[in-house]
Amino acid sequence: MELFVNMDESMVDNNSIGLASTVEDLELTSIAIDFTDNLIDVYRLFDNNSSITGIIVLKNQKYFKLLSRNRFFNSMSNQFMYDLYLKRSVGFYVLDQAKEEALEIPRYTTVLEAANLALKRPKSQLKDPLVILYENGEVKLLDIYHLLLAQIHVHTLTLESLKKANEFKSEVLGMIAHDLRTPIGSIIGFSEELKDINNDDQSLEFLKYINTSAKQINEMVSELLSSVVNDSTQIELNVIAFNLNELIEAVVFSLNRNIIAKEQKIVVNALSEPIEIEADKIKIKEVIENLLTNAVKYSGFGCTTVVETTEKDSNVFIKVIDEGQGLSANDLKKIFGKFQRLSAKPTNGESSTGLGLYLAKQITERHFGTISVTSKVGVGTTFIVSLPKYYKQL
């Protein structure tokens, strides 16, 4: 008898199971016996290992049938069956008795899809393990109880996600009521004043305030909408190849008016050679815009922000170094959270939703990258974004 055994010793930690987890993320076994082996070996294997719920039958080194523990012992409970079959080959038994086809599913089937299919099986097969198929011909087994525990965990995560989404809606409504009221009030007030003013200089001044307030509202709404989109677990990235350095230069150019208004400078220290990466260009632009806008917003008049790009192995790094107010230890603990109000304040009355860095982190992690921050109060803050050069679709 040639027996192949490959069992994971520990249960998969629930922390590794997410909403989109597939069956290959769970505990799988690979216990196989050959078509020509004696059936008594199967009996001993089941009898000595209560955790084994099924055995893979191989024929010519390829998957042929599933021997279910439950159905095997049901048939062997008859003494006549025991005497008739245990001296014969595995092949003789499966061809005569194991006629029901096992549930076979590809490795990328989600936990919820697999559980749904498993529970639709005939009553006689409900306790059978599922056969997991791999593209290279490999076959593994998934215990139905492990699958159902994972299904419960995924449903729990779904409920938690829905609860958070509901809380987020409440936060958004509260933020809108609080933060948008001020600029909207300014627009209404200054527009009312304009109706009764003949002085061109004063009219221009009021128009300037109206324009600033409108921009504040636009920024808040844009970040809120972006946050809603990025919170979706079904978000799709439009991955293309592009020059990272050119994108950074374009973002810096778009911020030129803000930079001039505060007599600041943004210095880009980039590699002379183009840095080509595969990513969602629009979303990476959003990350860079958030970091540079914050650098300008929280730095005083005359300050300089430095942007550096480097490459190492298969990763690219974007470093943004500002001369702003710096962040406290307490700020650093919550800096990437939603609607966070930090100790540092915009230096020229600019608005802040508390969403920008949250979005930057979400987008970076969707690209399998990381974002980190170091800061010193009164000195400045440094953000480092790491991204893989080549996007790998999992």
Coordinates of C-alpha atoms in Angstrom, one line a residue:
M1 CA 0.0 0.0 0.0
E2 CA 1.2 3.5 -0.9
L3 CA -0.3 6.1 1.4
F4 CA 0.0 9.8 0.9
V5 CA -0.8 12.0 4.0
N6 CA -0.5 15.8 4.2
M7 CA -2.5 17.4 7.0
D8 CA -2.3 20.8 8.5
E9 CA -1.9 20.4 12.3
S10 CA -3.6 23.5 13.4
M11 CA -6.9 25.2 12.6
V12 CA -6.7 28.3 10.5
D13 CA -6.8 31.4 12.7
N14 CA -10.1 33.3 12.1
N15 CA -8.0 36.5 11.9
S16 CA -6.8 35.2 8.5
I17 CA -10.3 34.8 7.1
G18 CA -11.8 37.8 5.5
L19 CA -15.0 38.6 3.6
A20 CA -13.6 37.4 0.3
S21 CA -11.7 34.4 1.6
T22 CA -11.6 31.3 -0.6
V23 CA -11.6 27.6 0.4
E24 CA -7.8 27.4 0.0
D25 CA -7.5 29.8 2.9
L26 CA -9.0 27.2 5.2
E27 CA -7.5 24.0 6.7
L28 CA -7.2 21.4 4.0
T29 CA -6.1 17.8 4.1
S30 CA -4.6 15.6 1.4
I31 CA -4.9 11.9 2.4
A32 CA -4.7 9.5 -0.6
I33 CA -4.7 5.8 -1.2
D34 CA -4.3 3.9 -4.5
F35 CA -7.1 2.3 -6.4
T36 CA -5.4 -1.1 -6.2
D37 CA -4.7 -1.1 -2.4
N38 CA -6.6 -3.3 0.0
L39 CA -9.8 -1.9 1.5
I40 CA -8.7 -3.1 5.0
D41 CA -6.1 -0.4 4.9
V42 CA -8.8 2.2 4.4
Y43 CA -10.7 0.7 7.4
R44 CA -7.6 0.9 9.6
L45 CA -6.8 4.4 8.5
F46 CA -10.3 5.7 9.4
D47 CA -10.5 3.6 12.6
N48 CA -7.1 5.0 13.9
N49 CA -7.7 8.6 12.9
S50 CA -11.1 10.0 14.0
S51 CA -10.3 13.4 12.5
I52 CA -10.1 12.0 9.0
T53 CA -13.4 12.6 7.2
G54 CA -12.4 11.4 3.8
I55 CA -9.7 9.8 1.7
I56 CA -8.8 10.5 -1.9
V57 CA -8.6 7.5 -4.2
L58 CA -6.0 7.7 -6.9
K59 CA -6.0 5.8 -10.1
N60 CA -2.8 6.1 -12.2
Q61 CA -1.6 8.8 -9.8
K62 CA -4.6 11.0 -10.6
Y63 CA -7.7 11.7 -8.6
F64 CA -10.5 9.2 -9.1
K65 CA -13.0 9.1 -6.2
L66 CA -13.6 10.3 -2.7
L67 CA -14.0 7.8 0.1
S68 CA -16.3 9.4 2.7
R69 CA -15.8 8.2 6.3
N70 CA -19.5 8.6 7.1
R71 CA -20.7 6.5 4.1
F72 CA -17.9 4.0 4.4
F73 CA -18.8 3.0 8.0
N74 CA -22.5 3.1 7.1
S75 CA -21.9 0.4 4.5
M76 CA -19.4 -1.5 6.7
S77 CA -21.9 -1.7 9.6
N78 CA -23.4 -4.7 7.9
Q79 CA -21.4 -7.8 8.8
F80 CA -22.0 -9.3 5.3
M81 CA -20.6 -6.1 3.7
Y82 CA -17.6 -6.2 6.0
D83 CA -16.7 -9.8 5.1
L84 CA -17.4 -9.2 1.4
Y85 CA -15.4 -6.1 0.9
L86 CA -12.5 -5.9 3.3
K87 CA -10.4 -8.5 1.5
R88 CA -10.9 -6.8 -1.8
S89 CA -9.3 -3.8 -3.4
V90 CA -10.3 -0.2 -2.9
G91 CA -11.2 0.0 -6.6
F92 CA -13.7 -2.9 -6.3
Y93 CA -15.5 -1.1 -3.4
V94 CA -15.7 2.3 -4.9
L95 CA -16.9 1.0 -8.3
D96 CA -19.6 -1.0 -6.6
Q97 CA -20.6 1.2 -3.6
A98 CA -19.2 4.8 -3.9
K99 CA -21.4 5.7 -6.8
E100 CA -22.5 9.1 -5.6
E101 CA -20.3 11.9 -7.0
A102 CA -18.5 14.1 -4.4
L103 CA -18.8 17.8 -4.5
E104 CA -15.8 19.1 -6.4
I105 CA -15.0 22.8 -6.5
P106 CA -12.0 24.9 -7.6
R107 CA -9.6 26.3 -5.0
Y108 CA -10.7 29.9 -5.7
T109 CA -14.3 29.3 -4.7
T110 CA -15.3 31.7 -1.9
V111 CA -16.2 30.4 1.6
L112 CA -19.8 31.5 1.2
E113 CA -20.2 30.0 -2.2
A114 CA -18.7 26.7 -1.0
A115 CA -21.0 26.5 2.0
N116 CA -24.0 27.2 -0.1
L117 CA -23.2 24.4 -2.5
A118 CA -22.3 22.0 0.4
L119 CA -25.6 22.5 2.2
K120 CA -27.6 21.8 -1.1
R121 CA -26.2 18.2 -1.3
P122 CA -28.4 15.2 -0.7
K123 CA -28.8 14.3 3.0
S124 CA -26.6 11.2 2.6
Q125 CA -23.7 13.5 1.5
L126 CA -24.1 16.4 4.0
K127 CA -21.3 15.2 6.3
D128 CA -18.8 14.4 3.4
P129 CA -15.8 16.6 2.9
L130 CA -15.5 18.7 -0.2
V131 CA -13.0 18.0 -2.9
I132 CA -10.8 21.0 -3.7
L133 CA -9.3 21.0 -7.2
Y134 CA -6.1 22.8 -8.2
E135 CA -5.1 23.8 -11.7
N136 CA -2.0 21.5 -11.6
G137 CA -4.1 18.5 -10.9
E138 CA -3.5 18.5 -7.1
V139 CA -6.5 17.6 -5.0
K140 CA -7.3 18.4 -1.3
L141 CA -10.2 17.8 1.0
L142 CA -12.1 20.3 3.1
D143 CA -14.0 19.2 6.2
I144 CA -17.6 20.4 6.2
Y145 CA -17.4 21.4 9.8
H146 CA -14.4 23.6 9.2
L147 CA -16.2 25.2 6.3
L148 CA -19.3 25.9 8.3
L149 CA -17.2 27.5 11.1
A150 CA -15.6 29.7 8.5
Q151 CA -19.0 30.6 7.0
I152 CA -20.2 31.7 10.4
H153 CA -17.1 33.9 10.8
V154 CA -17.6 35.5 7.4
H155 CA -21.2 36.3 8.3
T156 CA -20.0 37.8 11.5
L157 CA -17.6 40.0 9.6
T158 CA -20.3 41.0 7.2
L159 CA -22.5 42.1 10.1
E160 CA -19.6 44.1 11.6
S161 CA -18.9 45.7 8.2
L162 CA -22.6 46.7 7.8
K163 CA -22.6 48.1 11.4
K164 CA -19.5 50.2 10.6
A165 CA -21.0 51.4 7.3
N166 CA -24.1 52.5 9.2
E167 CA -22.0 54.3 11.8
F168 CA -20.0 55.9 9.0
K169 CA -23.2 57.3 7.5
S170 CA -24.1 58.9 10.9
E171 CA -20.6 60.4 11.1
V172 CA -20.9 61.8 7.6
L173 CA -24.2 63.4 8.4
G174 CA -22.8 64.9 11.6
M175 CA -19.7 66.2 9.8
I176 CA -21.8 67.7 7.0
A177 CA -24.1 69.5 9.5
H178 CA -21.1 70.8 11.5
D179 CA -18.3 71.5 8.9
L180 CA -20.3 72.6 5.9
R181 CA -22.5 75.0 7.8
T182 CA -19.7 77.6 8.2
P183 CA -18.6 78.0 4.5
I184 CA -22.2 77.8 3.3
G185 CA -23.1 80.6 5.8
S186 CA -20.2 82.7 4.5
I187 CA -21.4 82.3 0.9
I188 CA -24.9 83.3 1.9
G189 CA -23.7 86.3 4.0
F190 CA -21.2 87.7 1.5
S191 CA -23.6 87.2 -1.5
E192 CA -26.3 89.2 0.4
E193 CA -23.8 92.0 1.1
L194 CA -22.8 92.1 -2.6
K195 CA -26.4 93.1 -3.6
D196 CA -26.0 96.4 -1.7
I197 CA -22.4 97.4 -2.5
N198 CA -21.3 99.6 -5.4
N199 CA -17.6 99.6 -4.4
D200 CA -15.7 97.4 -6.8
D201 CA -12.7 96.8 -4.5
Q202 CA -15.0 95.6 -1.7
S203 CA -17.0 93.5 -4.1
L204 CA -13.8 91.8 -5.2
E205 CA -12.9 91.1 -1.6
F206 CA -16.3 89.5 -0.9
L207 CA -16.1 87.5 -4.1
K208 CA -12.7 86.2 -2.9
Y209 CA -14.3 85.0 0.3
I210 CA -17.1 83.4 -1.6
N211 CA -14.7 81.6 -3.8
T212 CA -12.6 80.3 -0.9
S213 CA -15.8 79.0 0.9
A214 CA -17.0 77.3 -2.3
K215 CA -13.6 75.6 -2.6
Q216 CA -13.8 74.4 1.0
I217 CA -17.2 72.8 0.3
N218 CA -15.9 71.2 -2.9
E219 CA -12.9 69.7 -1.1
M220 CA -15.1 68.3 1.7
V221 CA -17.6 66.8 -0.7
S222 CA -14.8 65.3 -2.9
E223 CA -13.2 63.6 0.1
L224 CA -16.5 62.4 1.5
L225 CA -17.4 60.8 -1.9
S226 CA -13.9 59.3 -2.2
S227 CA -14.2 57.9 1.3
V228 CA -17.5 56.2 0.5
V229 CA -16.0 54.6 -2.7
N230 CA -12.8 53.4 -1.0
D231 CA -14.8 51.9 1.9
S232 CA -16.4 49.5 -0.6
T233 CA -15.0 46.0 -0.5
Q234 CA -15.8 45.6 -4.2
I235 CA -13.7 48.5 -5.4
E236 CA -12.0 47.9 -8.7
L237 CA -8.6 49.4 -9.5
N238 CA -7.9 50.6 -13.1
V239 CA -4.3 49.5 -13.2
I240 CA -2.1 50.9 -15.9
A241 CA 1.6 51.6 -16.4
F242 CA 2.7 55.2 -16.0
N243 CA 5.7 57.4 -15.0
L244 CA 5.5 58.1 -11.3
N245 CA 7.9 61.1 -11.5
E246 CA 5.7 62.8 -14.1
L247 CA 2.6 62.3 -12.0
I248 CA 4.3 63.9 -9.0
E249 CA 5.4 66.9 -11.1
A250 CA 1.8 67.3 -12.4
V251 CA 0.4 67.3 -8.8
V252 CA 3.0 69.9 -7.7
F253 CA 2.0 72.1 -10.7
S254 CA -1.7 71.8 -9.8
L255 CA -0.9 73.1 -6.3
N256 CA 1.1 76.1 -7.6
R257 CA -1.5 78.7 -6.6
N258 CA -1.7 77.4 -3.0
I259 CA 2.1 77.3 -2.8
I260 CA 2.5 80.9 -4.0
A261 CA -0.2 82.2 -1.7
K262 CA 1.9 81.0 1.3
E263 CA 5.2 81.9 -0.3
Q264 CA 6.3 78.3 0.0
K265 CA 8.3 75.9 -2.2
I266 CA 8.0 72.3 -3.1
V267 CA 11.3 70.7 -4.2
V268 CA 11.1 67.4 -6.1
N269 CA 14.2 65.2 -5.8
A270 CA 13.5 62.4 -8.2
L271 CA 15.7 59.9 -10.0
S272 CA 16.9 61.1 -13.4
E273 CA 15.5 57.9 -15.0
P274 CA 11.7 57.6 -15.3
I275 CA 10.1 55.4 -12.6
E276 CA 7.5 53.2 -14.4
I277 CA 5.0 51.6 -12.1
E278 CA 1.7 49.6 -12.5
A279 CA -1.1 51.1 -10.4
D280 CA -4.4 53.0 -10.5
K281 CA -3.0 56.3 -11.7
I282 CA -6.0 58.4 -10.5
K283 CA -5.9 56.9 -7.0
I284 CA -2.1 57.2 -6.6
K285 CA -2.5 60.8 -7.7
E286 CA -5.1 61.2 -4.9
V287 CA -2.5 59.8 -2.3
I288 CA 0.2 62.3 -3.5
E289 CA -2.3 65.2 -3.6
N290 CA -3.4 64.4 0.0
L291 CA 0.2 64.3 1.3
L292 CA 1.4 67.5 -0.5
T293 CA -1.8 69.4 0.2
N294 CA -1.4 68.6 3.9
A295 CA 2.3 69.7 3.8
V296 CA 1.3 73.1 2.3
K297 CA -1.8 73.4 4.5
Y298 CA 0.0 72.7 7.9
S299 CA 3.2 74.5 7.1
G300 CA 3.7 78.2 7.7
F301 CA 4.6 81.0 5.2
G302 CA 8.0 80.6 3.5
C303 CA 8.4 76.9 4.4
T304 CA 9.8 74.2 2.0
T305 CA 8.4 70.7 1.3
V306 CA 10.7 68.1 -0.2
V307 CA 9.4 65.2 -2.3
E308 CA 11.8 62.3 -2.9
T309 CA 11.3 59.2 -5.1
T310 CA 13.6 56.1 -4.9
E311 CA 13.6 52.5 -6.1
K312 CA 14.7 49.4 -4.3
D313 CA 14.3 45.8 -5.6
S314 CA 10.7 45.7 -6.9
N315 CA 9.3 48.6 -4.8
V316 CA 9.2 52.4 -5.2
F317 CA 9.2 54.9 -2.4
I318 CA 7.7 58.3 -2.2
K319 CA 8.9 60.5 0.7
V320 CA 7.3 63.8 1.6
I321 CA 9.2 65.9 4.1
D322 CA 7.7 69.1 5.4
E323 CA 8.7 71.9 7.8
G324 CA 5.3 72.1 9.4
Q325 CA 4.1 72.2 13.0
G326 CA 4.8 68.5 13.6
L327 CA 2.6 65.9 15.3
S328 CA 2.4 64.8 18.9
A329 CA 2.6 61.2 20.0
N330 CA -1.2 61.1 20.5
D331 CA -1.7 62.5 17.0
L332 CA 0.5 59.7 15.5
K333 CA -1.7 57.1 17.1
K334 CA -4.8 58.2 15.3
I335 CA -3.5 59.9 12.3
F336 CA -4.9 57.4 9.7
G337 CA -8.3 57.2 11.2
K338 CA -11.6 58.7 9.9
F339 CA -12.6 62.3 10.8
Q340 CA -9.6 62.7 13.1
R341 CA -8.9 66.1 14.5
L342 CA -5.2 66.5 15.3
S343 CA -3.4 69.1 17.4
A344 CA -1.9 70.7 14.4
K345 CA -4.1 73.3 12.6
P346 CA -4.0 74.7 9.0
T347 CA -1.9 77.9 9.1
N348 CA -4.0 80.0 6.7
G349 CA -7.6 79.2 7.6
E350 CA -7.8 76.2 5.2
S351 CA -10.4 73.5 5.8
S352 CA -9.9 69.9 6.8
T353 CA -12.3 67.0 6.8
G354 CA -10.1 64.6 8.7
L355 CA -10.4 62.1 5.8
G356 CA -7.3 62.7 3.6
L357 CA -4.8 60.5 5.4
Y358 CA -7.4 57.8 6.0
L359 CA -8.0 57.7 2.2
A360 CA -4.3 57.7 1.5
K361 CA -3.8 54.6 3.7
Q362 CA -6.8 52.8 2.2
I363 CA -5.6 53.4 -1.4
T364 CA -2.0 52.5 -0.6
E365 CA -3.0 49.2 1.0
R366 CA -5.3 48.4 -1.9
H367 CA -2.2 48.4 -4.0
F368 CA -0.4 46.1 -1.5
G369 CA 1.7 49.0 -0.3
T370 CA 2.4 50.7 3.0
I371 CA 2.4 54.2 4.4
S372 CA 4.3 55.3 7.5
V373 CA 4.9 58.6 9.3
T374 CA 7.5 60.1 11.6
S375 CA 7.2 63.5 13.2
K376 CA 8.6 65.9 15.7
V377 CA 6.7 68.8 17.2
G378 CA 8.0 72.2 16.0
V379 CA 10.3 70.5 13.4
G380 CA 8.1 68.8 10.8
T381 CA 6.6 65.6 9.5
T382 CA 7.8 62.9 7.1
F383 CA 5.5 60.5 5.2
I384 CA 6.9 57.5 3.3
V385 CA 4.7 55.6 0.8
S386 CA 6.0 52.2 -0.4
L387 CA 4.4 50.6 -3.5
P388 CA 5.2 47.5 -5.6
K389 CA 6.4 48.5 -9.0
Y390 CA 4.3 45.8 -10.6
Y391 CA 0.7 45.3 -9.4
K392 CA 0.0 41.7 -8.7
Q393 CA -3.7 40.6 -8.9
L394 CA -4.4 38.1 -6.2

